[in-house]
Amino acid sequence: MTLRSAQWYAGDDRNAYIHRAWMRRGVPDDAFDRPQIAIANTASDLTPCNAHLTEVAASVRNGVHEAGGIPLELPVVSLGETQVRPTAMLWRNMAAMATEEMLRANPIDGVVLLGGCDKTIPSLLMAAASVDLPAVVVPGGPMLTGTFRGVPLGCGTDVWRLSEEVRAGSLSNEQFIRSESAMIRSRGHCNTMGTASTMALVAEALGAVVPGVAGTPAPDSRLLEAAHNTGRLAVELVSADRRPSTLLTKASFHNAIVALAAIGGSTNAVVHLLAIAGRLGIDLALDDFDRIGSDVPVLVDLLPAGRFLMDDFHRAGGLLAVLREVRDLLDPDGLTVTGRPLVDYLDDAPIWDPEVIRTRATPLVEHGGIAVLRGNLAPRGALIKPAAASPHLLRHRGRAVVFDSVEDFHARVDDPDLDVDADSVLVLRGCGPKGYPGMPEVSNMPLPKKLLEQGVRDMVRVCDGRMSGTAYGTVVLHVAPEAAAGGPLALVRTGDVISLDVEARRIDVEVPDEELAARTPNAATVAGFANPRRGWERLYVDHVLQADTGADLDFLLGSSGSEVSRESH
């Protein structure tokens, strides 16, 4: 086969000379005749969950060399979920675009994608789908379990829990701060079933990860072994011309949705999978998540929906053990990067600890998945994760308490005079893709302090933003259209009655249609919408799509392929 990189390196003209000469630096003459494998590395000291990926890249490099390829490390945009402001989601599309362009622009035949923290694997897969070069993901893996006062801590989930205990007066601030160093025990991403863990596992179900690798803890030496073997596989992918467009099909996304439901995964996976599908031109819709996933049992007893953590999950058998239990729900046509169907890997995938990974007969939640709600409050859909919600609130009517922005919420939520009770529905708007901008993880609003002091631990909350996959509660989120895009959420007033019926898949404000149509957003709501003057934020606000289609930019949908027609000299 003729390698794509030969367009740069083959021949004896001036341009080929330039391309080879500047890359020669100690490599043998035949290096330019071998597959050139990029290692797209999201390691960064400011993305603490990915800081170890340079060590993982070294193992990938060894595997590429062993298989006869030339490894080329390519640092790409890295997004640290816990650090960047206003939200990492603002730059997911930028990271995908930058990675796509660098892969296309360089003499690359294939790529190994190294990600871990929430937005890194989605952005890398979006890029790979758009440039359509042979690609495989190595997830960075979760951190080990930390303990505090003899009790395991789930990073993220226990931040929300412990901080609410401080606000309720049942935990001292000193003890809260002491838990900080105990929570993050090792390298790796969150050890709960947050977005990072979810996207690693979903990427494996999608077929983009070598089966059995996702979920391997970051400090586990077997991750480096898997990275080495993946480096070897990357060379094979090039020779077999095994590209995302040949592997990632509607069957692959079906299997990813089944896996998402069975593991009790993050709602953020919905917006990421929709965006990846959009890059591939695959017809994936919001309702597919409900249709395929709503009756899938949740089998993984992991925080935030359950008790255990990712170290336990890996020990108990990992994703393949889960998928074996729901094998009849999978599409057997879904392929993996090895060229074999996903279902081929399930015969020898036992559950080693049925407390952590439940059998089909004893699920954690009989009907899990993510429910898609519609109604006059969310004409294009909203999401709720029933497994993380309070059962008694899944059907609820309550009086709206409306906040026009995150700043408005923080200024008033703990006001002792706030007119709110346990039956109220907290509504936060201006947090969608355009409104914030970037759709932040604020939908799981902290409860009013005076209600916490009364023992209230959950309320119905409605928002056009996202929430962390490590979060929990009865939260209706990703409301589309968002308030800033003309959605009805902008028209809700404090005192309106909101009805939620998850079984009926409804979320409505009980206001007559004609009255709702006559309303206009108040000045405080509009003032809270983002209005950047320049740069990426301006481009983003002008072109970002809504959550129900993946919140990609309108001009990034689809694939441009890997061709570059013009020379650089």
Coordinates of C-alpha atoms in Angstrom, one line a residue:
M1 CA 0.0 0.0 0.0
T2 CA 1.1 3.6 -0.5
L3 CA 1.3 5.5 2.8
R4 CA -0.3 8.9 3.1
S5 CA 3.0 10.2 4.5
A6 CA 4.7 9.4 1.1
Q7 CA 3.0 12.6 -0.2
W8 CA 5.6 14.4 1.9
Y9 CA 8.6 12.1 1.9
A10 CA 8.7 10.2 -1.4
G11 CA 10.6 11.5 -4.3
D12 CA 13.8 13.5 -4.9
D13 CA 12.5 17.0 -5.5
R14 CA 13.2 20.0 -3.3
N15 CA 10.0 19.7 -1.3
A16 CA 10.6 16.0 -0.4
Y17 CA 14.2 16.9 0.5
I18 CA 12.9 19.6 2.9
H19 CA 10.3 17.3 4.5
R20 CA 12.9 14.5 5.1
A21 CA 15.9 16.7 6.0
W22 CA 14.2 18.4 8.9
M23 CA 12.9 15.1 10.4
R24 CA 16.1 13.1 9.8
R25 CA 17.8 13.9 13.1
G26 CA 19.2 10.5 13.9
V27 CA 16.6 8.3 12.2
P28 CA 17.6 5.6 9.6
D29 CA 17.0 6.1 5.9
D30 CA 14.1 3.7 5.8
A31 CA 12.2 5.6 8.5
F32 CA 10.4 7.6 5.8
D33 CA 9.1 4.4 4.2
R34 CA 7.4 3.2 7.4
P35 CA 3.9 4.1 8.8
Q36 CA 4.1 7.5 10.6
I37 CA 2.0 7.2 13.8
A38 CA 1.1 10.3 15.7
I39 CA 0.6 10.0 19.5
A40 CA -1.9 12.8 20.2
N41 CA -1.1 13.5 23.8
T42 CA -3.3 15.6 26.1
A43 CA -0.8 15.6 29.0
S44 CA -0.6 18.9 30.9
D45 CA 0.3 19.9 34.4
L46 CA -2.8 22.0 34.3
T47 CA -4.9 19.0 33.5
P48 CA -4.0 17.0 36.6
C49 CA -6.0 13.9 35.5
N50 CA -3.9 13.6 32.3
A51 CA -0.5 14.6 33.8
H52 CA 0.8 11.0 33.6
L53 CA 0.0 10.5 29.9
T54 CA 3.6 11.3 28.9
E55 CA 4.6 8.0 30.6
V56 CA 1.8 6.2 28.8
A57 CA 3.0 7.8 25.5
A58 CA 6.4 6.3 26.1
S59 CA 4.9 2.8 26.2
V60 CA 2.9 3.5 23.0
R61 CA 6.1 4.7 21.4
N62 CA 7.8 1.4 22.2
G63 CA 4.9 -0.6 20.7
V64 CA 4.9 1.5 17.5
H65 CA 8.7 1.0 17.1
E66 CA 8.3 -2.8 17.7
A67 CA 5.7 -3.1 15.0
G68 CA 7.9 -1.2 12.5
G69 CA 6.3 2.2 12.6
I70 CA 7.7 5.6 13.5
P71 CA 6.1 7.2 16.6
L72 CA 5.7 10.9 16.6
E73 CA 4.4 12.6 19.8
L74 CA 2.0 15.4 19.1
P75 CA 0.9 17.6 22.0
V76 CA -2.6 18.7 21.5
V77 CA -5.1 21.0 23.3
S78 CA -5.7 19.8 26.9
L79 CA -8.7 20.7 28.9
G80 CA -8.6 20.4 32.7
E81 CA -12.2 20.0 33.9
T82 CA -11.4 21.2 37.4
Q83 CA -9.3 24.2 36.4
V84 CA -10.4 26.0 33.2
R85 CA -13.0 28.8 33.4
P86 CA -15.7 29.4 32.6
T87 CA -16.1 25.7 31.6
A88 CA -14.1 23.1 29.7
M89 CA -17.1 22.5 27.4
L90 CA -16.5 26.0 25.9
W91 CA -13.3 24.6 24.3
R92 CA -14.2 21.0 23.5
N93 CA -15.0 22.0 19.9
M94 CA -11.8 24.1 19.6
A95 CA -9.7 21.2 20.9
A96 CA -11.4 18.9 18.4
M97 CA -10.8 21.3 15.5
A98 CA -7.2 22.0 16.4
T99 CA -6.4 18.3 16.7
E100 CA -8.2 17.5 13.4
E101 CA -6.2 20.3 11.6
M102 CA -2.8 19.2 13.0
L103 CA -3.4 15.6 12.0
R104 CA -4.5 16.6 8.5
A105 CA -1.6 19.1 8.1
N106 CA 1.2 16.7 9.0
P107 CA 2.7 13.6 7.4
I108 CA 0.7 11.2 9.5
D109 CA -0.6 7.8 8.6
G110 CA -2.4 6.9 11.8
V111 CA -2.9 8.2 15.4
V112 CA -3.0 6.9 18.9
L113 CA -5.3 9.2 21.0
L114 CA -4.3 9.7 24.7
G115 CA -7.1 11.2 26.8
G116 CA -8.6 10.9 30.3
C117 CA -10.2 14.0 31.7
D118 CA -13.8 14.6 30.7
K119 CA -13.5 16.6 27.4
T120 CA -10.3 15.1 26.1
I121 CA -11.6 11.7 24.8
P122 CA -14.7 13.3 23.2
S123 CA -12.6 16.0 21.5
L124 CA -10.0 13.5 20.3
L125 CA -12.7 11.2 18.9
M126 CA -14.5 14.1 17.2
A127 CA -11.2 15.1 15.5
A128 CA -10.4 11.5 14.5
A129 CA -13.9 11.1 13.0
S130 CA -13.5 14.3 11.0
V131 CA -10.0 13.7 9.6
D132 CA -10.7 9.9 9.2
L133 CA -7.2 8.5 9.6
P134 CA -6.7 5.2 11.4
A135 CA -7.1 5.9 15.1
V136 CA -7.3 4.2 18.4
V137 CA -7.8 5.5 22.0
V138 CA -5.8 4.7 25.1
P139 CA -7.8 6.0 28.1
G140 CA -5.6 7.4 30.9
G141 CA -7.5 5.5 33.6
P142 CA -9.1 6.3 37.0
M143 CA -7.2 7.1 40.2
L144 CA -7.0 4.7 43.1
T145 CA -9.6 4.9 46.0
G146 CA -8.8 7.4 48.7
T147 CA -10.1 7.2 52.2
F148 CA -11.1 9.7 54.9
R149 CA -11.9 8.7 58.5
G150 CA -11.8 5.1 57.4
V151 CA -14.4 5.6 54.6
P152 CA -13.7 5.5 50.9
L153 CA -14.1 8.8 49.1
G154 CA -15.5 9.2 45.6
C155 CA -13.9 12.2 44.0
G156 CA -16.4 14.7 42.8
T157 CA -19.4 12.9 44.3
D158 CA -18.1 13.3 47.9
V159 CA -17.2 17.0 47.1
W160 CA -20.9 17.6 46.5
R161 CA -21.9 15.6 49.5
L162 CA -19.4 16.9 52.0
S163 CA -19.9 20.5 51.0
E164 CA -23.6 20.2 51.6
E165 CA -22.9 18.7 55.0
V166 CA -20.8 21.8 55.8
R167 CA -23.6 24.1 54.7
A168 CA -26.1 22.0 56.8
G169 CA -23.9 22.3 59.8
S170 CA -23.3 18.6 60.3
L171 CA -19.6 18.7 59.2
S172 CA -17.0 21.3 60.3
N173 CA -15.2 23.3 57.7
E174 CA -11.9 22.0 59.2
Q175 CA -12.8 18.4 58.6
F176 CA -14.0 19.3 55.1
I177 CA -10.6 20.8 54.3
R178 CA -8.8 17.8 55.8
S179 CA -10.6 15.5 53.4
E180 CA -9.1 17.4 50.5
S181 CA -5.7 15.7 50.5
A182 CA -7.3 12.2 51.1
M183 CA -9.6 12.4 48.1
I184 CA -7.0 12.5 45.3
R185 CA -4.7 9.6 46.2
S186 CA -2.9 8.9 42.9
R187 CA -2.5 9.9 39.3
G188 CA -5.6 9.4 37.1
H189 CA -9.0 10.8 36.5
C190 CA -12.1 10.7 38.8
N191 CA -12.7 7.3 40.3
T192 CA -16.5 7.6 40.3
M193 CA -18.7 6.9 37.3
G194 CA -18.2 10.5 36.3
T195 CA -17.8 11.7 32.7
A196 CA -14.1 10.7 32.4
S197 CA -14.8 7.1 33.4
T198 CA -18.0 7.0 31.4
M199 CA -16.4 8.3 28.2
A200 CA -13.5 5.8 28.5
L201 CA -15.9 2.9 28.8
V202 CA -18.3 4.2 26.2
A203 CA -15.4 4.7 23.8
E204 CA -14.6 1.0 24.3
A205 CA -18.2 0.0 23.6
L206 CA -18.1 2.3 20.6
G207 CA -15.2 0.2 19.3
A208 CA -12.4 2.9 19.6
V209 CA -10.5 1.2 22.4
V210 CA -8.9 -2.2 22.5
P211 CA -11.5 -4.4 24.3
G212 CA -10.7 -4.8 28.0
V213 CA -8.5 -1.7 28.4
A214 CA -10.9 1.0 29.5
G215 CA -11.2 1.4 33.2
T216 CA -7.7 0.1 34.0
P217 CA -6.5 2.3 36.9
A218 CA -3.9 4.9 35.9
P219 CA -1.2 3.6 38.4
D220 CA -1.7 -0.1 37.2
S221 CA 1.2 -1.4 35.3
R222 CA -1.2 -3.2 33.0
L223 CA -2.1 0.2 31.5
L224 CA 1.4 0.6 30.2
E225 CA 1.2 -2.9 28.8
A226 CA -2.0 -2.1 27.1
A227 CA -0.5 1.2 25.7
H228 CA 2.5 -0.8 24.3
N229 CA 0.1 -3.2 22.6
T230 CA -2.0 -0.4 21.3
G231 CA 1.1 1.2 19.7
R232 CA 1.6 -2.1 17.8
L233 CA -2.0 -2.2 16.8
A234 CA -1.8 1.4 15.4
V235 CA 0.6 0.2 12.8
E236 CA -1.7 -2.7 11.9
L237 CA -4.6 -0.2 11.6
V238 CA -2.7 1.7 8.9
S239 CA -1.8 -1.4 6.9
A240 CA -5.5 -2.6 7.1
D241 CA -6.8 0.9 6.4
R242 CA -9.1 0.5 9.4
R243 CA -10.4 4.1 9.8
P244 CA -13.2 5.6 12.0
S245 CA -15.6 5.7 9.1
T246 CA -15.2 1.9 8.6
L247 CA -15.5 1.1 12.3
L248 CA -17.9 3.6 13.9
T249 CA -21.3 2.7 12.5
K250 CA -24.9 3.0 13.8
A251 CA -24.4 -0.4 15.4
S252 CA -21.4 1.0 17.3
F253 CA -23.5 3.8 18.7
H254 CA -26.2 1.4 19.6
N255 CA -23.7 -0.6 21.7
A256 CA -22.4 2.6 23.2
I257 CA -25.9 3.6 24.4
V258 CA -26.5 0.1 25.9
A259 CA -23.1 0.4 27.7
L260 CA -23.9 3.9 28.9
A261 CA -27.2 2.7 30.5
A262 CA -25.7 -0.5 32.0
I263 CA -22.9 1.3 33.7
G264 CA -25.1 4.1 35.0
G265 CA -23.0 6.6 33.1
S266 CA -22.9 10.3 33.0
T267 CA -25.5 12.4 31.2
N268 CA -22.6 14.2 29.5
A269 CA -22.0 11.2 27.3
V270 CA -25.2 12.0 25.5
V271 CA -24.0 15.4 24.2
H272 CA -20.5 13.9 23.3
L273 CA -21.9 10.9 21.5
L274 CA -24.2 13.1 19.5
A275 CA -21.3 15.3 18.5
I276 CA -19.1 12.4 17.5
A277 CA -22.0 11.0 15.4
G278 CA -22.4 14.4 13.8
R279 CA -18.8 14.3 12.6
L280 CA -19.3 10.9 11.0
G281 CA -22.6 11.8 9.4
I282 CA -24.5 9.1 11.4
D283 CA -28.1 9.7 12.1
L284 CA -28.1 9.6 15.9
A285 CA -30.9 11.5 17.7
L286 CA -31.7 12.3 21.3
D287 CA -34.6 9.9 21.3
D288 CA -32.3 7.0 20.4
F289 CA -30.8 7.2 23.9
D290 CA -34.3 6.7 25.5
R291 CA -35.4 4.1 22.9
I292 CA -32.3 2.0 23.2
G293 CA -31.2 2.6 26.8
S294 CA -34.3 3.3 28.9
D295 CA -35.1 -0.4 29.6
V296 CA -31.4 -1.4 30.1
P297 CA -30.8 -2.3 33.7
V298 CA -28.1 -0.5 35.7
L299 CA -25.7 -3.2 36.7
V300 CA -22.8 -1.3 38.1
D301 CA -23.0 -0.4 41.8
L302 CA -20.8 2.7 41.6
L303 CA -20.9 6.2 42.9
P304 CA -22.8 8.5 42.3
A305 CA -25.7 6.0 41.8
G306 CA -24.3 3.2 44.0
R307 CA -21.5 2.5 46.5
F308 CA -18.2 1.4 45.0
L309 CA -15.5 3.1 42.9
M310 CA -13.6 2.4 39.6
D311 CA -10.8 0.5 41.3
D312 CA -13.5 -2.0 42.5
F313 CA -15.1 -2.0 39.0
H314 CA -11.9 -3.1 37.4
R315 CA -11.3 -5.7 40.0
A316 CA -14.8 -7.0 39.5
G317 CA -14.4 -7.7 35.8
G318 CA -14.8 -4.3 34.1
L319 CA -16.8 -3.3 31.1
L320 CA -16.7 -6.7 29.3
A321 CA -18.3 -8.4 32.3
V322 CA -21.1 -5.8 32.3
L323 CA -21.7 -6.2 28.5
R324 CA -21.8 -10.0 28.8
E325 CA -24.9 -9.6 31.0
V326 CA -26.7 -7.5 28.4
R327 CA -25.3 -9.3 25.4
D328 CA -28.7 -9.9 23.9
L329 CA -29.3 -6.1 23.8
L330 CA -26.1 -5.4 21.8
D331 CA -25.8 -5.1 18.1
P332 CA -23.5 -7.9 16.9
D333 CA -22.4 -5.9 13.9
G334 CA -20.6 -3.4 16.1
L335 CA -16.9 -3.7 15.3
T336 CA -13.8 -2.7 17.3
V337 CA -10.3 -1.4 16.4
T338 CA -9.1 -4.9 16.3
G339 CA -11.4 -5.6 13.4
R340 CA -13.4 -8.1 15.4
P341 CA -17.0 -7.5 16.7
L342 CA -17.3 -6.3 20.2
V343 CA -19.5 -9.3 21.1
D344 CA -16.6 -11.7 20.3
Y345 CA -14.8 -10.5 23.5
L346 CA -17.7 -11.4 25.9
D347 CA -17.4 -15.2 26.1
D348 CA -14.6 -15.1 28.7
A349 CA -15.7 -12.1 30.7
P350 CA -16.9 -13.3 34.1
I351 CA -18.1 -11.2 37.0
W352 CA -15.6 -11.6 39.8
D353 CA -17.5 -9.6 42.4
P354 CA -21.3 -9.6 42.0
E355 CA -21.6 -6.8 44.7
V356 CA -19.9 -4.4 42.4
I357 CA -21.1 -5.6 39.0
R358 CA -24.6 -7.0 39.4
T359 CA -26.1 -9.9 37.4
R360 CA -29.0 -9.3 35.1
A361 CA -31.2 -11.0 37.7
T362 CA -30.2 -8.6 40.5
P363 CA -29.7 -5.2 38.9
L364 CA -29.0 -2.0 40.9
V365 CA -31.8 -0.4 39.0
E366 CA -34.2 -2.4 36.9
H367 CA -34.8 0.2 34.2
G368 CA -31.9 2.6 34.1
G369 CA -30.5 4.6 31.3
I370 CA -31.1 8.3 30.7
A371 CA -34.7 9.5 30.2
V372 CA -35.5 12.1 27.5
L373 CA -38.2 14.5 28.6
R374 CA -40.3 16.7 26.4
G375 CA -43.0 19.3 27.0
N376 CA -43.7 22.9 26.8
L377 CA -40.6 23.6 28.9
A378 CA -38.3 21.6 26.7
P379 CA -39.7 21.3 23.1
R380 CA -36.5 19.8 21.8
G381 CA -35.8 17.7 24.8
A382 CA -34.2 17.6 28.2
L383 CA -32.5 14.8 30.1
I384 CA -32.8 13.2 33.6
K385 CA -30.8 10.3 35.0
P386 CA -33.3 8.3 37.0
A387 CA -30.7 6.1 38.7
A388 CA -29.2 9.2 40.4
A389 CA -32.5 10.8 41.3
S390 CA -34.8 10.3 44.3
P391 CA -37.6 7.9 43.4
H392 CA -40.3 10.0 45.2
L393 CA -39.5 13.0 43.1
L394 CA -39.7 11.3 39.7
R395 CA -43.3 12.4 39.6
H396 CA -43.7 15.9 41.1
R397 CA -45.5 19.2 40.9
G398 CA -44.0 22.3 42.5
R399 CA -43.8 26.0 42.5
A400 CA -40.9 27.4 40.5
V401 CA -38.2 29.4 42.2
V402 CA -36.4 31.1 39.3
F403 CA -32.8 32.3 39.1
D404 CA -31.8 34.4 36.1
S405 CA -28.1 33.5 36.2
V406 CA -25.5 31.6 38.2
E407 CA -24.6 34.9 39.9
D408 CA -28.2 35.5 40.8
F409 CA -28.4 31.9 42.2
H410 CA -25.3 32.3 44.4
A411 CA -26.5 35.7 45.7
R412 CA -29.9 34.5 46.8
V413 CA -30.0 30.7 47.4
D414 CA -29.0 31.0 51.1
D415 CA -31.1 34.1 51.8
P416 CA -33.2 33.1 54.8
D417 CA -36.1 35.1 53.4
L418 CA -36.0 33.2 50.1
D419 CA -39.6 31.9 49.4
V420 CA -38.8 28.2 49.0
D421 CA -39.8 24.9 50.5
A422 CA -39.0 21.3 49.9
D423 CA -41.7 21.0 47.2
S424 CA -40.4 23.9 45.2
V425 CA -38.7 23.4 41.8
L426 CA -35.4 25.3 41.5
V427 CA -35.0 26.8 38.0
L428 CA -31.7 28.1 36.7
R429 CA -31.3 29.6 33.2
G430 CA -28.7 31.3 31.1
C431 CA -26.4 28.2 31.4
G432 CA -26.7 26.7 27.9
P433 CA -24.2 26.6 25.1
K434 CA -24.8 30.2 24.0
G435 CA -25.9 31.7 27.3
Y436 CA -23.0 31.0 29.6
P437 CA -21.2 30.4 27.1
G438 CA -20.2 26.7 27.0
M439 CA -22.9 24.9 29.0
P440 CA -21.3 24.6 32.5
E441 CA -21.8 21.9 35.1
V442 CA -24.1 23.9 37.4
S443 CA -27.4 22.1 37.0
N444 CA -27.1 20.2 40.3
M445 CA -27.7 23.4 42.2
P446 CA -26.8 23.3 45.9
L447 CA -29.9 23.3 48.0
P448 CA -31.0 26.3 50.0
K449 CA -29.2 26.3 53.4
K450 CA -32.4 26.7 55.4
L451 CA -33.8 23.5 53.7
L452 CA -30.6 21.6 54.3
E453 CA -30.8 22.5 58.0
Q454 CA -34.3 21.0 57.9
G455 CA -33.0 17.7 56.6
V456 CA -33.9 18.2 52.9
R457 CA -31.3 16.5 50.7
D458 CA -32.9 16.6 47.3
M459 CA -35.2 18.8 45.2
V460 CA -36.3 18.9 41.6
R461 CA -34.0 21.2 39.7
V462 CA -34.3 22.4 36.1
C463 CA -31.5 23.9 34.0
D464 CA -30.3 24.4 30.5
G465 CA -26.7 23.6 31.6
R466 CA -25.0 20.3 32.4
M467 CA -24.0 18.6 35.6
S468 CA -20.9 16.6 36.5
G469 CA -21.1 12.9 35.9
T470 CA -20.0 12.6 39.5
A471 CA -23.1 14.5 40.7
Y472 CA -26.5 13.1 41.8
G473 CA -30.0 14.3 42.5
T474 CA -33.3 14.9 40.7
V475 CA -32.0 17.2 38.1
V476 CA -33.6 18.0 34.7
L477 CA -30.8 19.3 32.5
H478 CA -29.7 20.0 28.9
V479 CA -33.1 21.8 28.4
A480 CA -33.4 22.6 24.7
P481 CA -33.7 25.1 23.3
E482 CA -31.8 27.0 26.0
A483 CA -33.1 30.3 27.4
A484 CA -30.5 32.2 25.3
A485 CA -31.7 30.6 22.1
G486 CA -35.3 31.5 22.6
G487 CA -36.3 28.5 24.7
P488 CA -39.4 28.6 27.0
L489 CA -37.1 28.4 30.0
A490 CA -36.5 32.1 29.6
L491 CA -40.2 32.8 30.1
V492 CA -40.8 30.9 33.4
R493 CA -41.6 33.1 36.4
T494 CA -41.3 32.4 40.1
G495 CA -44.6 31.0 41.3
D496 CA -45.4 29.1 38.1
V497 CA -46.2 25.5 38.7
I498 CA -43.8 23.0 37.0
S499 CA -44.8 19.4 36.6
L500 CA -42.3 16.5 36.2
D501 CA -43.4 13.0 35.2
V502 CA -40.4 10.9 34.2
E503 CA -42.5 7.8 33.5
A504 CA -44.6 9.9 31.0
R505 CA -41.4 11.6 29.8
R506 CA -42.8 15.1 30.4
I507 CA -41.6 18.3 31.8
D508 CA -44.1 21.2 31.6
V509 CA -44.8 24.6 33.1
E510 CA -48.5 24.8 33.9
V511 CA -49.1 28.1 32.1
P512 CA -51.6 28.4 29.1
D513 CA -49.9 28.4 25.7
E514 CA -51.3 31.8 24.8
E515 CA -50.0 33.4 28.1
L516 CA -46.6 31.8 27.7
A517 CA -46.4 33.0 24.1
A518 CA -47.2 36.6 25.2
R519 CA -44.4 36.7 27.7
T520 CA -41.0 38.1 27.0
P521 CA -37.7 37.4 28.9
N522 CA -37.1 39.9 31.7
A523 CA -34.2 42.3 31.7
A524 CA -32.2 40.3 34.3
T525 CA -32.4 37.1 32.2
V526 CA -31.2 38.8 29.1
A527 CA -28.5 40.7 31.0
G528 CA -27.2 37.3 32.2
F529 CA -26.6 35.9 28.7
A530 CA -23.0 35.9 27.4
N531 CA -22.1 38.6 24.9
P532 CA -18.4 38.2 24.1
R533 CA -16.8 40.8 21.8
R534 CA -14.0 38.8 20.2
G535 CA -12.0 35.6 20.0
W536 CA -13.1 32.0 20.4
E537 CA -16.0 32.9 22.6
R538 CA -17.5 35.2 19.9
L539 CA -17.1 32.5 17.3
Y540 CA -18.6 29.9 19.6
V541 CA -21.7 31.9 20.6
D542 CA -22.3 32.7 16.9
H543 CA -22.1 29.1 15.7
V544 CA -22.7 26.6 18.5
L545 CA -25.7 24.3 18.1
Q546 CA -28.0 23.2 20.9
A547 CA -27.5 20.3 23.3
D548 CA -30.0 18.0 21.6
T549 CA -27.7 17.7 18.6
G550 CA -24.4 17.6 20.5
A551 CA -23.5 21.3 20.9
D552 CA -20.9 21.2 18.1
L553 CA -20.3 24.2 15.9
D554 CA -22.5 24.3 12.8
F555 CA -19.5 24.5 10.4
L556 CA -17.8 21.5 12.0
L557 CA -20.4 19.0 11.3
G558 CA -19.3 16.2 9.0
S559 CA -15.9 15.1 7.9
S560 CA -13.3 16.8 5.7
G561 CA -11.1 13.8 5.3
S562 CA -7.3 13.7 5.4
E563 CA -6.4 15.2 2.0
V564 CA -4.2 18.3 1.7
S565 CA -3.9 19.4 -1.9
R566 CA -1.2 22.1 -1.7
E567 CA 2.5 22.0 -0.9
S568 CA 4.0 24.3 1.8
H569 CA 7.0 25.5 -0.3

